[in-house]
Coordinates of C-alpha atoms and ligand atoms in Angstrom, one line a residue:
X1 CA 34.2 15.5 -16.8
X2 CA 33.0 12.8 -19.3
X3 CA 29.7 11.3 -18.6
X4 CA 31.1 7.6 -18.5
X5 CA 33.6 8.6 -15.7
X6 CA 30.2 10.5 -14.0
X7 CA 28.3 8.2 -14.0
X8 CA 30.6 5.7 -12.7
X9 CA 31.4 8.1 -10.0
X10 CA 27.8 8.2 -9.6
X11 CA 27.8 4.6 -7.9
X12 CA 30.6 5.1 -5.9
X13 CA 30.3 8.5 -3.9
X14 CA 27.7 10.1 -2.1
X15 CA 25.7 12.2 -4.2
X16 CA 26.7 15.8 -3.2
X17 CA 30.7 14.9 -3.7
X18 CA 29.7 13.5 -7.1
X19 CA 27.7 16.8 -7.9
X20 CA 31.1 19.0 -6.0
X21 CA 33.3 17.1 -8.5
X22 CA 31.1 17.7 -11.6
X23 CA 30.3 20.9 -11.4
X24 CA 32.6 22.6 -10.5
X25 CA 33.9 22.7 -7.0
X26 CA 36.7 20.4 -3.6
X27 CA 38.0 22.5 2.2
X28 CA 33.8 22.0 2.4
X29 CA 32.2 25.2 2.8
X30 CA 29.4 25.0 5.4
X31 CA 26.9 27.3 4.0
X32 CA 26.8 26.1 0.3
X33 CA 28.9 22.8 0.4
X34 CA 31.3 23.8 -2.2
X35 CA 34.7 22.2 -1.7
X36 CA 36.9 24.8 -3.3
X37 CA 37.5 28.6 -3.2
X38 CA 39.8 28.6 -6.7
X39 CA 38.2 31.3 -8.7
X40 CA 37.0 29.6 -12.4
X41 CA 38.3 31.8 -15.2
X42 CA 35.7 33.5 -17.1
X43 CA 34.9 32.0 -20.4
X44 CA 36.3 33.3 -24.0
X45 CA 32.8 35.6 -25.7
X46 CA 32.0 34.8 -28.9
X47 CA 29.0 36.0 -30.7
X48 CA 25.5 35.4 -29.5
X49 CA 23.0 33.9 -32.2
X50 CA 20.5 36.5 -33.6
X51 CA 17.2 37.2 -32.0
X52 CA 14.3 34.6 -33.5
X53 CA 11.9 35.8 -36.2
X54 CA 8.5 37.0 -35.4
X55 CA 6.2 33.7 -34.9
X56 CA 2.9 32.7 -37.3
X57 CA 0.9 32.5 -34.5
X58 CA 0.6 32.6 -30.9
X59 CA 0.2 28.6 -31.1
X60 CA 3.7 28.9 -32.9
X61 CA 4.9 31.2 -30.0
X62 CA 3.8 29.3 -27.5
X63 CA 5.1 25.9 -28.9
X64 CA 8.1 25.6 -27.0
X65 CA 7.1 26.7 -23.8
X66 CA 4.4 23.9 -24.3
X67 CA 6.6 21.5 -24.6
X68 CA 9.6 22.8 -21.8
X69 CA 7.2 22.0 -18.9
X70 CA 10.3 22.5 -16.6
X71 CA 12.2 25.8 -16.1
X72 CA 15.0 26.5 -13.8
X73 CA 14.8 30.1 -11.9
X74 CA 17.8 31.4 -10.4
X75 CA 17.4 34.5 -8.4
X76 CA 21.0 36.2 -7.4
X77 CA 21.8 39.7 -6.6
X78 CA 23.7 41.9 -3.5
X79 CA 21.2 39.9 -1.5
X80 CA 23.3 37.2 -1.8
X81 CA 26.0 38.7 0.4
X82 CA 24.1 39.2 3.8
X83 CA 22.2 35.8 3.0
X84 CA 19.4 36.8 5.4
X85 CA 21.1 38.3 8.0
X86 CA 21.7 42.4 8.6
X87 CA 24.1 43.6 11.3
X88 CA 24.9 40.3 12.5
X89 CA 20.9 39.4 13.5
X90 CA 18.7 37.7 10.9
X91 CA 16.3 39.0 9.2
X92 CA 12.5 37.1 9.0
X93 CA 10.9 36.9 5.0
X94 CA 12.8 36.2 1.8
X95 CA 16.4 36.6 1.2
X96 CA 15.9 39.2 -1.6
X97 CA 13.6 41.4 0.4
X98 CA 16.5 42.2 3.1
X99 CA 16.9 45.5 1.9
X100 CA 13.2 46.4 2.5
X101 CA 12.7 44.4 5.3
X102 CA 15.3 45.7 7.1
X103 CA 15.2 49.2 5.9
X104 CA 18.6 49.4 4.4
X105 CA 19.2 53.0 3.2
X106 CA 20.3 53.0 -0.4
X107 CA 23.8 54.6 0.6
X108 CA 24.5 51.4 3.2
X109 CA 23.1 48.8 0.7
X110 CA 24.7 49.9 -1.7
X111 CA 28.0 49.6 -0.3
X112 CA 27.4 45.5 -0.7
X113 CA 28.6 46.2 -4.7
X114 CA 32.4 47.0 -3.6
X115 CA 32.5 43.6 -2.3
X116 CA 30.3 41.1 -4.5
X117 CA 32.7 39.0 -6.0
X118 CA 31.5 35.8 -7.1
X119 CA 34.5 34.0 -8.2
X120 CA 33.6 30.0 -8.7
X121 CA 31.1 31.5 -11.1
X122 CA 30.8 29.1 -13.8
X123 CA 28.1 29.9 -16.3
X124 CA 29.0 26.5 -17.6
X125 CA 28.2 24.5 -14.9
X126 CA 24.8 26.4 -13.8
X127 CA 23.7 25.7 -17.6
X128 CA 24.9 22.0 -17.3
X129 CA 23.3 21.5 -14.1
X130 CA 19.8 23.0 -15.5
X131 CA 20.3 20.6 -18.6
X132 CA 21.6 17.7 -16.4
X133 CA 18.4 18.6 -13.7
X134 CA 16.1 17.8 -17.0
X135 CA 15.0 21.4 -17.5
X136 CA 14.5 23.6 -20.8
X137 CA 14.2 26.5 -19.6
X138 CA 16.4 29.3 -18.0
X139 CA 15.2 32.3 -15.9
X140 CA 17.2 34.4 -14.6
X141 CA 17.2 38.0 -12.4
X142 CA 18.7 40.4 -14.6
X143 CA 17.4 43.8 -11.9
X144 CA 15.1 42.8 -8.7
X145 CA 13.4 44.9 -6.8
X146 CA 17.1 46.2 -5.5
X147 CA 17.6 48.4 -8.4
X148 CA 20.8 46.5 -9.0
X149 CA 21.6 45.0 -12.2
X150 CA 23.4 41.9 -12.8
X151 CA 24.7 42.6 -16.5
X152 CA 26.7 45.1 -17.6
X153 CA 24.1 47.9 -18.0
X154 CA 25.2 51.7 -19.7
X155 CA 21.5 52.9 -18.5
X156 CA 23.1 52.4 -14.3
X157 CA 26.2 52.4 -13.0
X158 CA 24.9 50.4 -10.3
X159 CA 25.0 46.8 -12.0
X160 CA 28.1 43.6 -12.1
X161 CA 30.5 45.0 -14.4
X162 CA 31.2 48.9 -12.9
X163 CA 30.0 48.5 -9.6
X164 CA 31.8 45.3 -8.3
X165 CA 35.6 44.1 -8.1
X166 CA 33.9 40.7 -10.4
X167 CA 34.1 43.3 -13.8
X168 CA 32.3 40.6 -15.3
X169 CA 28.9 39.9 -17.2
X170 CA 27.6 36.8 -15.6
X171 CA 24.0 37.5 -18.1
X172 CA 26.4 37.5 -21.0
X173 CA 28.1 34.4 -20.1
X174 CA 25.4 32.4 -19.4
X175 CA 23.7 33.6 -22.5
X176 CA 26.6 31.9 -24.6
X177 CA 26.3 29.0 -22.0
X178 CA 22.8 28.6 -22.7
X179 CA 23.1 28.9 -26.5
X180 CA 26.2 26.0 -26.6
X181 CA 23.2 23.9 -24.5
X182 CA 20.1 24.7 -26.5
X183 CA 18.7 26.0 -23.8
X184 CA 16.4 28.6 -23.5
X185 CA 17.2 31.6 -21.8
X186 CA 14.8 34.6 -20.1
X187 CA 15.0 37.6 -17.5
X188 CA 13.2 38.5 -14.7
X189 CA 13.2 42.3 -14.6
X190 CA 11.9 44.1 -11.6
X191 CA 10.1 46.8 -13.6
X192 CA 8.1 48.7 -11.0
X193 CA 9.9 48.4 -8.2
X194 CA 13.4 49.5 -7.5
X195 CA 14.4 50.2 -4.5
X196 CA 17.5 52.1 -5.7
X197 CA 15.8 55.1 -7.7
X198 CA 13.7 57.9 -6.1
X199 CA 11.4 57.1 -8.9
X200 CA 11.1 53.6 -8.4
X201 CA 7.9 51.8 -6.5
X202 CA 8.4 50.6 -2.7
X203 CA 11.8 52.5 -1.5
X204 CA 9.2 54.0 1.0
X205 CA 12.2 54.4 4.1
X206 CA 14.5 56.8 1.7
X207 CA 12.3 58.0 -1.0
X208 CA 8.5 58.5 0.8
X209 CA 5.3 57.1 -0.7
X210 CA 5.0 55.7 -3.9
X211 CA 1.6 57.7 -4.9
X212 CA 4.1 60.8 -4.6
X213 CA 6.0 59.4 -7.0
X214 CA 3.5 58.9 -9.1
X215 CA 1.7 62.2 -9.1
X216 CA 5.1 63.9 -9.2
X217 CA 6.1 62.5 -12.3
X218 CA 9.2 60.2 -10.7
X219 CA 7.7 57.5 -11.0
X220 CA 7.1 58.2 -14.8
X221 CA 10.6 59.0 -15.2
X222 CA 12.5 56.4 -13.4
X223 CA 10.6 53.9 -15.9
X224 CA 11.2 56.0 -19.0
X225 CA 15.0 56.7 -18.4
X226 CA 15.9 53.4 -16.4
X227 CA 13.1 50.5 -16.6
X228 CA 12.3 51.0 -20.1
X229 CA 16.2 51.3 -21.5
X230 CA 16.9 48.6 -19.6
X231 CA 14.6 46.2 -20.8
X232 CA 15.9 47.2 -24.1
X233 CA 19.3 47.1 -23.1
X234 CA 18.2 43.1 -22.2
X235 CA 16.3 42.4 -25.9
X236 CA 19.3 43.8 -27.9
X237 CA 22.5 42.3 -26.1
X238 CA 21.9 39.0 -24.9
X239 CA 20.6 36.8 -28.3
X240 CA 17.5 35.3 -28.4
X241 CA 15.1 35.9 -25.3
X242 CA 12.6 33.3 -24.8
X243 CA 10.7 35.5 -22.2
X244 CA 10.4 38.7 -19.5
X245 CA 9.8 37.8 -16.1
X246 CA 7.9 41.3 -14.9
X247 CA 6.8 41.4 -11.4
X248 CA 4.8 42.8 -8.3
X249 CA 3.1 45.5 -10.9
X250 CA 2.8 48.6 -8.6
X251 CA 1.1 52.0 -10.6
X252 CA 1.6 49.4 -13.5
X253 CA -1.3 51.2 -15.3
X254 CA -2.8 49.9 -18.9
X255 CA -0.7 52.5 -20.5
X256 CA 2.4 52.1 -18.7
X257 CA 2.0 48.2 -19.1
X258 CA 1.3 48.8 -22.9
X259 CA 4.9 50.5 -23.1
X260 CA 6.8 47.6 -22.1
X261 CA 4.7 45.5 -24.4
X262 CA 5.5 47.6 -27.2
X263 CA 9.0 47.6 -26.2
X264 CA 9.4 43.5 -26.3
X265 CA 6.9 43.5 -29.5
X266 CA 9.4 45.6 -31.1
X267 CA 12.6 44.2 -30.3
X268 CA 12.1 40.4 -30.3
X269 CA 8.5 39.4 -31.2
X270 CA 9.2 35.6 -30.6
X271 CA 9.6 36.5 -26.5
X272 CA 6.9 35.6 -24.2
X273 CA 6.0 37.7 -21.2
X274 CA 4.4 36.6 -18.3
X275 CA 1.4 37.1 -16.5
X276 CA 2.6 40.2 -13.7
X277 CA 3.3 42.8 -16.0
X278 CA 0.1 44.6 -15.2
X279 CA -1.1 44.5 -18.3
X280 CA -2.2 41.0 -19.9
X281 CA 0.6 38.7 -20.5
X282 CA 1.3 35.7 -23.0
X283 CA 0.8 33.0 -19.9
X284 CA -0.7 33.3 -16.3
X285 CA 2.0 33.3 -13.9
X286 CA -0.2 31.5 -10.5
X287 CA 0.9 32.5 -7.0
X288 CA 4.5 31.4 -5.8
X289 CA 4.0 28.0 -5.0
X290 CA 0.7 27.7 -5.4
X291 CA -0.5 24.6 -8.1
X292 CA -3.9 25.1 -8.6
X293 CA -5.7 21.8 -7.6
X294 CA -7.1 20.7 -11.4
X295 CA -6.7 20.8 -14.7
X296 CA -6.1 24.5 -16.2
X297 CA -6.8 25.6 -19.6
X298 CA -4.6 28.0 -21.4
X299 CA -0.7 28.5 -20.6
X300 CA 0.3 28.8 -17.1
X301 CA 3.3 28.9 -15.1
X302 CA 4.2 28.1 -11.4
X303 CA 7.3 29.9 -9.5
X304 CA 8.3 27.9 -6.9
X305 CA 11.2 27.9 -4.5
X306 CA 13.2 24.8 -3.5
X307 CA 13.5 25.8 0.1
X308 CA 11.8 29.3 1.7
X309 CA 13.4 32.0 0.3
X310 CA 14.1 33.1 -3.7
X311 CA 17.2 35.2 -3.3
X312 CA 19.9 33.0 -1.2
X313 CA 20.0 32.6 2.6
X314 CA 22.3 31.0 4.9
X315 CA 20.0 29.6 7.6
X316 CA 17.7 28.1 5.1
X317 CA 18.7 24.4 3.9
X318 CA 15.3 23.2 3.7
X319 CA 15.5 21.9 0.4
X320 CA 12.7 20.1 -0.9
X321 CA 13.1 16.2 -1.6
X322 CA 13.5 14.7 -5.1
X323 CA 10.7 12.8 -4.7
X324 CA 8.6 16.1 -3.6
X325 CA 9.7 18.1 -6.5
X326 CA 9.1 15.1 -8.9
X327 CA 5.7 15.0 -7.5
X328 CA 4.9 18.7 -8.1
X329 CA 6.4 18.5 -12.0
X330 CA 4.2 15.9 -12.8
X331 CA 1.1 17.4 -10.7
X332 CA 1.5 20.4 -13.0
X333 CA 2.6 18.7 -16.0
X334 CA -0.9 16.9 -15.7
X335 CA -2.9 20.0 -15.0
X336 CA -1.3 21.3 -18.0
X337 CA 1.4 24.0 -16.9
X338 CA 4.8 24.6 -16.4
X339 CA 7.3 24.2 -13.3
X340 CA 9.6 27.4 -12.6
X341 CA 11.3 26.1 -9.8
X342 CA 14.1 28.6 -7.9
X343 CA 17.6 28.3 -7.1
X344 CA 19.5 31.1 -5.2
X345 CA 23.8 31.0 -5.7
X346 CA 25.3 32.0 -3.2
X347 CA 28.2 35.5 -3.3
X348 CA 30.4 33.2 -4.3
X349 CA 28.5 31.9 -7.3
X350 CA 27.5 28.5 -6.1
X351 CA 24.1 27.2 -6.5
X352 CA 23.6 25.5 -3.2
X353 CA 25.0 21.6 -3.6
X354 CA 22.4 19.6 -1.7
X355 CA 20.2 21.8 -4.1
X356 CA 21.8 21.0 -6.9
X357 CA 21.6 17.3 -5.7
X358 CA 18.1 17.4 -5.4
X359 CA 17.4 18.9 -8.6
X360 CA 19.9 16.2 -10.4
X361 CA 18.3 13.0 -8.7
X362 CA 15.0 14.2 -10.6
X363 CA 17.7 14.9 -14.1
X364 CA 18.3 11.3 -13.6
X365 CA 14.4 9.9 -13.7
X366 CA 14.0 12.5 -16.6
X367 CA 16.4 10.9 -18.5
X368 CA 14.4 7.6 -18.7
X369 CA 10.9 9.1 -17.8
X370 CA 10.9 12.1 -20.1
X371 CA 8.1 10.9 -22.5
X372 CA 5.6 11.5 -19.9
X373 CA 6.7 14.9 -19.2
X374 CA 8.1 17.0 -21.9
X375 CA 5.2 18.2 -24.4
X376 CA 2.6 15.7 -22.7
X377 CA -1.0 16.6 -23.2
X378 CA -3.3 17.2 -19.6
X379 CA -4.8 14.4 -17.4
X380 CA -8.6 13.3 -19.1
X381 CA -9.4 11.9 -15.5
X382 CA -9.3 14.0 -12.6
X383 CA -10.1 11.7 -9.7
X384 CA -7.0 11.7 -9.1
X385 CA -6.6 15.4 -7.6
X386 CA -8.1 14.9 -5.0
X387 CA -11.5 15.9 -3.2
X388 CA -12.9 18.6 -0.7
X389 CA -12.7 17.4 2.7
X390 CA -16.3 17.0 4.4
X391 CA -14.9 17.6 8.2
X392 CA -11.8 19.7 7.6
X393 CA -12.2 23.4 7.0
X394 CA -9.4 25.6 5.6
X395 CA -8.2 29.0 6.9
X396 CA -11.3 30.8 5.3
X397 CA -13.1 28.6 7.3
X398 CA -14.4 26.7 3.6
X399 CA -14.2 23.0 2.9
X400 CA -10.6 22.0 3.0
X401 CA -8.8 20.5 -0.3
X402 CA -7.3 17.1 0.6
X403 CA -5.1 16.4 -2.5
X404 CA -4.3 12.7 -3.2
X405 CA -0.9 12.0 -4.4
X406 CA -1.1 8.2 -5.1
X407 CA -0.8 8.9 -8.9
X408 CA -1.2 11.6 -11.8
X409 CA -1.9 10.8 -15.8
X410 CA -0.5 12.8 -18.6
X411 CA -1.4 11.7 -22.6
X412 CA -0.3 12.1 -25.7
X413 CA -3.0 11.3 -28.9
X414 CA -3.8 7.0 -27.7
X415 CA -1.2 7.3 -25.0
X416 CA -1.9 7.7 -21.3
X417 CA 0.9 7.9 -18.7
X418 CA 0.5 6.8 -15.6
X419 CA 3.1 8.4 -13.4
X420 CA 2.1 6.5 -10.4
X421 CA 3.9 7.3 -6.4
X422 CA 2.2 4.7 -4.5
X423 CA 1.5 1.7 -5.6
X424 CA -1.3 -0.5 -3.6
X425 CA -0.4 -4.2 -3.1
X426 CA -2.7 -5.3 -5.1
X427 CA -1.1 -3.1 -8.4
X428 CA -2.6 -0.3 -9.9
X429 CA -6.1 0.1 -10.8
X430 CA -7.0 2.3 -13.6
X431 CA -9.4 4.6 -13.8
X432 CA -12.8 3.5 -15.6
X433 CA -12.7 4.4 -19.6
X434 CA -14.4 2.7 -22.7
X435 CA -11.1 2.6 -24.9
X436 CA -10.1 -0.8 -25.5
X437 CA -6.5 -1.3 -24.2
X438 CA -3.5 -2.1 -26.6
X439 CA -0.8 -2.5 -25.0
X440 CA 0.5 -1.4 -21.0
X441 CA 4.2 -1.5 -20.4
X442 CA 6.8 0.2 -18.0
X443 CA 8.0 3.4 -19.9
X444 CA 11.6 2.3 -17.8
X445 CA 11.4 -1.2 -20.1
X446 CA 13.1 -0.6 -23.1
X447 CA 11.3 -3.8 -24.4
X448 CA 8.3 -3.0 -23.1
X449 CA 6.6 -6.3 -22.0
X450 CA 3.8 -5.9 -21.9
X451 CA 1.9 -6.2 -18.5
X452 CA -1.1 -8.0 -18.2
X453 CA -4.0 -6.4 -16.9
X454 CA -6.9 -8.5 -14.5
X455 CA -10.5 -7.2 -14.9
X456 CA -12.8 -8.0 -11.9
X457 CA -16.2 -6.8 -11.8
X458 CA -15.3 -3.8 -14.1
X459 CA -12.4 -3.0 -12.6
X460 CA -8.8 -3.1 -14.5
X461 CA -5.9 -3.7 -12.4
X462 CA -2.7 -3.6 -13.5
X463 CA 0.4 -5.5 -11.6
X464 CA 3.6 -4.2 -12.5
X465 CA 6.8 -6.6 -11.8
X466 CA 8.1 -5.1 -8.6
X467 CA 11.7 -6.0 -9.0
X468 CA 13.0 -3.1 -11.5
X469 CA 10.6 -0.4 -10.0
X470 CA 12.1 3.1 -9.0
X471 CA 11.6 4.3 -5.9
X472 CA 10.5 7.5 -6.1
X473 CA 7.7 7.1 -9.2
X474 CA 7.0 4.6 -11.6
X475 CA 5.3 5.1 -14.9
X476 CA 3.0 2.9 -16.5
X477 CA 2.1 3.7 -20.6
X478 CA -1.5 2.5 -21.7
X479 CA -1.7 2.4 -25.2
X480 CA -5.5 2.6 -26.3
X481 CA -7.7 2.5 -29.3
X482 CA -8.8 6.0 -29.9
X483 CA -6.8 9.4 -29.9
X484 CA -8.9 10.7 -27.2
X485 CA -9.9 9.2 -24.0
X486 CA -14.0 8.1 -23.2
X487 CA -15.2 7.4 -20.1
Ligands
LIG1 C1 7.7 38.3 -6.1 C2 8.9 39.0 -5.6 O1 8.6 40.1 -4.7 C3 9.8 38.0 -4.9 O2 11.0 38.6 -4.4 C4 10.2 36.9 -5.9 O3 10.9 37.4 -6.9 C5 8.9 36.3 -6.4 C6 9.2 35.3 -7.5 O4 8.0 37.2 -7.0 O5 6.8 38.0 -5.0 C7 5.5 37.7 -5.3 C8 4.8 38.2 -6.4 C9 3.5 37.8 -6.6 C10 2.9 36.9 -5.7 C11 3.6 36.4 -4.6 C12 4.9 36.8 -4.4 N1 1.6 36.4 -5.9 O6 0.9 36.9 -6.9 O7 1.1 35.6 -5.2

């Protein structure tokens, strides 16, 4: 669909239908929204570009994931079939532990390949609705903790293409999807656990403790004859990688870290891994969810979900708000990391539509707000955080952290952004710094009139016109004297 005819759509219908009718779907299916069942015929392969060079420097690795801020990670797998619920009773955690939580033997779970076939897959439209959603980055799970891969593997028969009635390469598809888009494109790989192979960590129910794996020598083996070619498999077939997702690193020793390392070294020097390999990664991955409460030196990531679960699950349409995930991308943006935030498709290869709606209201602000986001430099305040409470404790009984949300600052050299989410009646009032001030504008005013600011006993308020402002965020540019701020 052309973007004219989109976004004229866009002020007609409600914003799910528009996102139904644009990507890809018309009989409303009540778990994911989609309106159609017609299958969407694969795409025609053609060749993948070549992997990129080997960088200068780990600045020069590093450059774009400085810059992408905002990644999209999709987790889909067999999980995606029981969608949280096992022998008609649902199971309690994430979606893509339901093997494990519900001690599914390998030979039962299994079975879910004969039927997993995902249909309205449309590599096409996932990759449109990351790029349309404002995000640079694609992450996506090529083997979780499963065992099953979702590319056409020659290490396993258990993956997409030879296990499933779908024959197809979904990883291969969206690596040509991604390339048409410019968008970067990465794997998760589950490389400790696998909870198909007698080798693999955490298949406790079939395959008995993992330290008997590991003094037995299974564990050795399963990563030398499955982890290990896969991951190669991954670097040589798929074009350029922009990074390896490795995870939960059980028995991930130094030397058995090293190996994959090595491995990625070898094969495509220009891919990043993250920070759960077990061994020291090119970024810090934090906790899921968790966004530390300051500014952060270094390159960091958050994975974050957009409801409760990673892997997809029926009961679960507790998607966050637009204006909550905008929030948390510029929270991080200004602490200085980047925003992995999760999408689970469904069996039938639908990413969620409400999701998708979600994620394409905060495309939208992107498109005129980007300048504050993509490749912006950290807050040089940090008032704005937030403070430890003096009453409240938290759960290890230690001052609680009560973090404001009224606004968050991101700069470039004599730029300051002031992404603010509440603003007082009486306007905004910066925080104190010696720069003089050159100019302060609305970074949604193409012209950029320039707003006058009112100093009373030291303090600088600014009033922006309230008649153009958006409701979610607004963001005010300061232009100052000086490439760096003083207070
Ligand atoms: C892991 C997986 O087990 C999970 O299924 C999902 O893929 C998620 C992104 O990663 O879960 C973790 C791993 C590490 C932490 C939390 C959950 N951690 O360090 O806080």
């Amino acid at each position: 669909m052309n973007t004219k005819l989109k976004s004229s759509l866009a002020l007609l219908l409600p914003l799910s239908l528009v996102a139904a009718l644009t990507y890809g779907c018309s009989t409303k299916c009540t778990m994911c929204g989609s309106r159609s069942t017609a299958s969407v015929p694969p795409p025609v392969l053609t060749p993948l570009p070549p992997a990129l060079p080997a960088p200068a420097s780990q600045d020069d690795k590093m450059a774009w994931f400085r810059e992408a801020k905002f990644g999209l990670f999709i987790h889909w797998g067999l999980y995606c079939q029981p969608a949280g619920e096992w022998q008609g009773k649902p199971v309690a955690g994430i979606g893509e532990w339901i093997m494990n939580r519900a001690q599914i033997p390998v030979s039962e779970y299994s079975r879910l390949a004969t039927t997993f076939n995902p249909v309205q897959f449309d590599a096409e439209a996932w990759v449109q609705m990351a790029e349309d959603a404002g995000m640079k980055y694609i992450v996506i799970t090529s083997k979780h903790h499963e065992g099953f891969a979702m590319y056409h593997s020659l290490v396993s028969p258990y993956n997409i293409y030879d296990a499933t009635p779908f024959h197809r390469d979904p990883i291969r598809e969206l690596a040509q999807a991604c390339a048409r888009h410019g968008i970067k494109f990465g794997f998760y790989y589950s490389q400790a656990q696998d909870w198909h192979e007698p080798g693999g960590a955490g298949n406790t129910w079939d395959f008995g403790p993992d330290d008997a794996k590991d003094k037995s020598g299974a564990y050795d083996k399963y990563l030398q004859t499955k982890a290990e070619p896969q991951v190669r498999e991954l670097l040589s077939n798929y074009g350029p990688v922009c990074l390896i997702w490795f995870d939960t690193p059980r028995m991930m020793t130094k030397e058995r870290g090293q190996r994959f390392v090595d491995l990625v070294h070898s094969l495509q020097p220009a891919c990043l891994i993250d920070g759960r390999l077990g061994t020291s990664g090119d970024y810090v991955s934090t906790g899921d969810n968790v966004i530390p409460n300051a500014t952060l030196d270094g390159d960091w990531e958050v994975p974050a979900t957009m409801n409760h679960t990673w892997g997809f699950k029926k009961d679960d349409t507790d998607w966050k708000a637009p204006s909550d995930v905008l929030f948390k991308l510029v929270d991080i943006a200004s602490k200085g990391g980047n925003y992995l935030l999760n999408v689970g498709p469904t069996s039938q290869g639908i990413i969620p539509l409400e999701c998708q709606s979600n994620l394409l209201t905060v495309g939208r602000w992107l498109k005129v707000n980007h300048e504050a986001v993509y490749g912006a430099g950290r807050s040089p305040f940090g008032e704005e955080f937030g403070d430890y409470s003096t009453k409240l404790k938290d759960k290890n009984n230690k001052p609680l952290y009560l973090s404001y949300t009224d606004w968050r600052c991101t700069s470039r050299p004599g730029k300051l952004y002031f992404t603010i989410f509440k603003l007082g009646r009486d306007g905004f009032e910066l925080p104190a710094f010696k720069n003089e001030i050159k100019r302060t504008y609305l970074l949604s005013d193409a012209s950029q009139t320039d707003i006058p600011i009112t100093t009373t006993n030291n303090v600088r308020l600014v009033q922006p016109p309230r008649n153009s402002l958006n409701a979610m965020a607004n963001v005010l540019v300061v232009e100052i004297n000086g490439d760096q701020v003083e207070r």
